[in-house]
Tab-separated table of C-alpha atoms in Angstrom:
chain	number	residue	atom	x	y	z
A	1	UNK	CA	280.614	37.542	219.703
A	2	UNK	CA	278.849	35.349	222.265
A	3	UNK	CA	279.572	31.783	223.332
A	4	UNK	CA	276.377	29.906	222.594
A	5	UNK	CA	277.188	27.180	225.128
A	6	UNK	CA	278.443	29.540	227.848
A	7	UNK	CA	275.368	29.020	230.027
A	8	UNK	CA	275.210	25.253	229.658
A	9	UNK	CA	277.919	24.477	232.189
A	10	UNK	CA	281.011	22.297	231.768
A	11	UNK	CA	280.974	19.576	229.206
A	12	UNK	CA	282.671	16.236	229.477
A	13	UNK	CA	283.672	16.412	225.849
A	14	UNK	CA	285.873	19.300	224.880
A	15	UNK	CA	285.626	20.698	221.407
A	16	UNK	CA	285.455	23.887	219.426
A	17	UNK	CA	283.113	26.419	220.970
A	18	UNK	CA	280.089	27.430	218.996
A	19	UNK	CA	279.920	31.184	218.569
A	20	UNK	CA	277.201	33.462	217.284
A	21	UNK	CA	277.332	37.098	216.218
A	22	UNK	CA	275.143	39.057	218.625
A	23	UNK	CA	275.831	42.656	217.614
A	24	UNK	CA	278.148	44.751	215.451
A	25	UNK	CA	279.669	47.739	217.257
A	26	UNK	CA	280.976	50.774	215.410
A	27	UNK	CA	281.477	54.526	215.990
A	28	UNK	CA	277.951	54.973	214.642
A	29	UNK	CA	276.508	52.263	216.911
A	30	UNK	CA	278.716	52.142	220.033
A	31	UNK	CA	276.270	50.762	222.600
A	32	UNK	CA	276.536	47.053	223.366
A	33	UNK	CA	273.143	45.797	224.530
A	34	UNK	CA	274.330	42.917	226.711
A	35	UNK	CA	271.215	41.330	228.178
A	36	UNK	CA	269.561	44.718	227.711
A	37	UNK	CA	266.115	43.201	227.289
A	38	UNK	CA	266.361	41.403	230.661
A	39	UNK	CA	267.448	44.374	232.763
A	40	UNK	CA	265.021	46.508	234.738
A	41	UNK	CA	267.424	49.340	235.603
A	42	UNK	CA	268.347	52.209	233.298
A	43	UNK	CA	271.003	51.500	230.680
A	44	UNK	CA	273.584	54.188	229.993
A	45	UNK	CA	273.778	55.034	226.297
A	46	UNK	CA	276.575	56.953	224.673
A	47	UNK	CA	275.589	59.452	222.012
A	48	UNK	CA	276.481	57.896	218.692
A	49	UNK	CA	278.023	59.606	215.699
A	50	UNK	CA	275.905	59.495	212.551
A	51	UNK	CA	276.799	57.901	209.269
A	52	UNK	CA	276.730	60.710	206.733
A	53	UNK	CA	275.935	60.994	203.051
A	54	UNK	CA	276.243	64.248	201.107
A	55	UNK	CA	275.216	65.085	197.568
A	56	UNK	CA	274.829	68.258	195.525
A	57	UNK	CA	272.072	69.154	193.101
A	58	UNK	CA	270.662	72.304	191.538
A	59	UNK	CA	268.994	73.403	194.802
A	60	UNK	CA	272.092	73.052	196.989
A	61	UNK	CA	273.473	70.300	199.195
A	62	UNK	CA	271.501	67.391	200.623
A	63	UNK	CA	272.810	65.998	203.904
A	64	UNK	CA	271.703	62.576	205.123
A	65	UNK	CA	272.599	61.596	208.714
A	66	UNK	CA	271.804	58.070	209.889
A	67	UNK	CA	271.706	57.165	213.596
A	68	UNK	CA	271.553	53.348	213.822
A	69	UNK	CA	270.956	53.142	217.580
A	70	UNK	CA	268.125	55.673	217.402
A	71	UNK	CA	266.756	54.069	214.210
A	72	UNK	CA	266.509	57.506	212.639
A	73	UNK	CA	267.398	59.032	209.275
A	74	UNK	CA	267.721	62.826	209.245
A	75	UNK	CA	267.569	64.475	205.823
A	76	UNK	CA	268.434	68.171	205.449
A	77	UNK	CA	267.663	69.733	202.083
A	78	UNK	CA	268.878	72.813	200.190
A	79	UNK	CA	271.811	73.439	202.496
A	80	UNK	CA	274.795	75.672	201.886
A	81	UNK	CA	278.343	74.353	202.133
A	82	UNK	CA	278.768	76.288	205.399
A	83	UNK	CA	275.654	74.667	206.870
A	84	UNK	CA	276.903	71.195	205.917
A	85	UNK	CA	280.239	71.871	207.593
A	86	UNK	CA	278.594	73.126	210.789
A	87	UNK	CA	276.286	70.096	210.920
A	88	UNK	CA	279.197	67.695	210.477
A	89	UNK	CA	281.382	69.415	213.064
A	90	UNK	CA	278.516	69.557	215.561
A	91	UNK	CA	277.483	65.900	215.342
A	92	UNK	CA	280.694	64.288	214.102
A	93	UNK	CA	280.763	61.466	211.579
A	94	UNK	CA	281.164	57.719	211.584
A	95	UNK	CA	283.375	56.901	208.632
A	96	UNK	CA	283.144	56.268	205.778
A	97	UNK	CA	281.334	59.359	204.527
A	98	UNK	CA	279.289	58.761	201.384
A	99	UNK	CA	280.003	61.581	198.939
A	100	UNK	CA	278.246	62.084	195.623
A	101	UNK	CA	280.234	64.653	193.703
A	102	UNK	CA	280.270	67.479	196.256
A	103	UNK	CA	283.972	68.343	196.150
A	104	UNK	CA	283.809	69.579	199.757
A	105	UNK	CA	287.348	69.875	201.099
A	106	UNK	CA	286.375	69.586	204.779
A	107	UNK	CA	284.995	66.045	204.503
A	108	UNK	CA	287.052	63.319	206.224
A	109	UNK	CA	289.675	61.484	204.195
A	110	UNK	CA	287.829	58.167	204.400
A	111	UNK	CA	285.006	58.685	201.919
A	112	UNK	CA	283.106	56.369	199.617
A	113	UNK	CA	282.193	57.985	196.291
A	114	UNK	CA	278.712	57.569	194.841
A	115	UNK	CA	277.329	58.556	191.459
A	116	UNK	CA	274.030	58.759	189.652
A	117	UNK	CA	271.481	58.738	192.480
A	118	UNK	CA	268.699	61.362	192.442
A	119	UNK	CA	267.957	63.257	195.637
A	120	UNK	CA	264.741	61.277	196.183
A	121	UNK	CA	266.620	57.950	196.259
A	122	UNK	CA	269.821	59.149	197.932
A	123	UNK	CA	268.798	58.647	201.618
A	124	UNK	CA	267.590	55.116	200.886
A	125	UNK	CA	270.872	54.243	199.197
A	126	UNK	CA	272.859	55.542	202.174
A	127	UNK	CA	270.685	53.570	204.598
A	128	UNK	CA	271.172	50.387	202.563
A	129	UNK	CA	274.955	50.805	202.624
A	130	UNK	CA	275.000	51.485	206.363
A	131	UNK	CA	272.856	48.393	206.904
A	132	UNK	CA	275.419	46.294	205.044
A	133	UNK	CA	278.244	47.770	207.124
A	134	UNK	CA	276.457	46.897	210.369
A	135	UNK	CA	275.038	43.618	209.039
A	136	UNK	CA	271.475	44.688	209.753
A	137	UNK	CA	268.654	42.547	208.434
A	138	UNK	CA	266.278	43.987	205.858
A	139	UNK	CA	263.471	43.699	208.393
A	140	UNK	CA	265.363	46.103	210.690
A	141	UNK	CA	265.228	48.845	208.060
A	142	UNK	CA	261.453	49.042	208.434
A	143	UNK	CA	261.932	50.438	211.948
A	144	UNK	CA	263.940	53.464	210.790
A	145	UNK	CA	261.999	56.705	210.676
A	146	UNK	CA	262.926	59.544	208.337
A	147	UNK	CA	262.900	63.174	209.484
A	148	UNK	CA	263.178	65.736	206.676
A	149	UNK	CA	264.332	69.275	207.404
A	150	UNK	CA	263.878	72.194	205.028
A	151	UNK	CA	265.583	75.612	205.314
A	152	UNK	CA	262.221	77.341	204.963
A	153	UNK	CA	260.895	78.932	208.136
A	154	UNK	CA	264.167	78.792	210.065
A	155	UNK	CA	267.234	81.054	210.453
A	156	UNK	CA	270.351	80.312	208.457
A	157	UNK	CA	273.071	78.445	210.379
A	158	UNK	CA	275.963	80.461	211.748
A	159	UNK	CA	279.088	80.557	209.595
A	160	UNK	CA	281.895	78.225	210.772
A	161	UNK	CA	284.351	81.133	211.034
A	162	UNK	CA	281.944	83.010	213.304
A	163	UNK	CA	281.290	79.916	215.418
A	164	UNK	CA	285.043	79.489	215.927
A	165	UNK	CA	285.535	83.132	216.883
A	166	UNK	CA	282.826	83.132	219.568
A	167	UNK	CA	283.690	79.713	221.013
A	168	UNK	CA	280.661	77.883	219.688
A	169	UNK	CA	282.936	75.414	217.888
A	170	UNK	CA	286.052	74.041	219.555
A	171	UNK	CA	288.821	76.618	219.531
A	172	UNK	CA	291.774	76.353	221.911
A	173	UNK	CA	292.225	80.135	221.806
A	174	UNK	CA	288.632	80.999	222.773
A	175	UNK	CA	286.698	79.868	225.881
A	176	UNK	CA	283.765	77.574	225.257
A	177	UNK	CA	280.626	79.692	224.879
A	178	UNK	CA	277.970	77.175	225.916
A	179	UNK	CA	279.059	76.645	229.579
A	180	UNK	CA	278.961	80.424	230.027
A	181	UNK	CA	275.282	80.436	229.064
A	182	UNK	CA	274.208	77.661	231.440
A	183	UNK	CA	273.941	77.627	235.247
A	184	UNK	CA	276.394	75.687	237.372
A	185	UNK	CA	275.850	71.945	237.549
A	186	UNK	CA	274.029	71.708	234.223
A	187	UNK	CA	273.440	68.216	232.762
A	188	UNK	CA	275.494	67.163	229.758
A	189	UNK	CA	272.318	66.757	227.713
A	190	UNK	CA	271.558	70.472	228.148
A	191	UNK	CA	275.057	71.319	226.932
A	192	UNK	CA	274.638	69.261	223.756
A	193	UNK	CA	271.105	70.533	223.162
A	194	UNK	CA	272.007	74.220	223.459
A	195	UNK	CA	275.104	73.889	221.279
A	196	UNK	CA	273.088	72.145	218.578
A	197	UNK	CA	270.355	74.783	218.586
A	198	UNK	CA	272.884	77.619	218.429
A	199	UNK	CA	274.790	76.023	215.559
A	200	UNK	CA	271.720	74.761	213.702
A	201	UNK	CA	268.759	76.949	214.718
A	202	UNK	CA	265.317	75.312	214.781
A	203	UNK	CA	262.307	76.628	212.918
A	204	UNK	CA	260.794	79.890	214.148
A	205	UNK	CA	257.656	78.071	215.242
A	206	UNK	CA	259.584	75.527	217.296
A	207	UNK	CA	261.798	78.231	218.804
A	208	UNK	CA	258.748	80.267	219.864
A	209	UNK	CA	257.144	77.200	221.432
A	210	UNK	CA	260.335	76.405	223.363
A	211	UNK	CA	260.546	80.035	224.503
A	212	UNK	CA	256.978	79.985	225.812
A	213	UNK	CA	257.605	76.686	227.581
A	214	UNK	CA	260.691	78.078	229.325
A	215	UNK	CA	258.705	81.126	230.434
A	216	UNK	CA	256.017	78.901	231.922
A	217	UNK	CA	258.558	76.747	233.741
A	218	UNK	CA	260.397	79.795	235.089
A	219	UNK	CA	257.280	81.593	236.328
A	220	UNK	CA	256.091	81.059	239.932
A	221	UNK	CA	253.435	78.433	240.384
A	222	UNK	CA	249.942	79.831	240.470
A	223	UNK	CA	247.012	78.249	242.229
């Protein structure tokens, strides 16, 4: 909440302050943009947790992850239950989780049940509900982009039990795997990026391109 008259100086007549809602903060949108548009320096953003919707159809599970700050909707199709669990544990969730008849036991307790939506309309329904939670205007929804991921052309995600045993997921009895793979003084963004790619491998084409890029960056400069 902001005081509308805060910048107008003292007033001779005291009364009730006028207030206006400037932004709704939540676990899925934790960054408060105070005068963000007027600042010239870099603004530190925390990585937000996505709002999640899950449904099951004849082809498997459909996972919809919505990142309000990034204005992005990620849709993963034909997933296994293990892949859904890994994706949720890797990125976290901003509750409530929208569940359409999956029966998945590992979902958080705070869920909102849905029924009757086909897979083609499911992401839009989740986005509309998230918009109501955050009090976003309908015009804001036009700025969200949708990224659809298919299991074709990419390796299957690692099983959660395997990820726990090798330290890829948090396990107090096993050292964290990712710091062992990175050099000393690595940025936090590299840590998150590598963990995500190991838990949810990219497509073969993207992995090959990243491999070639790393080889070029690691090779000595040539005149």
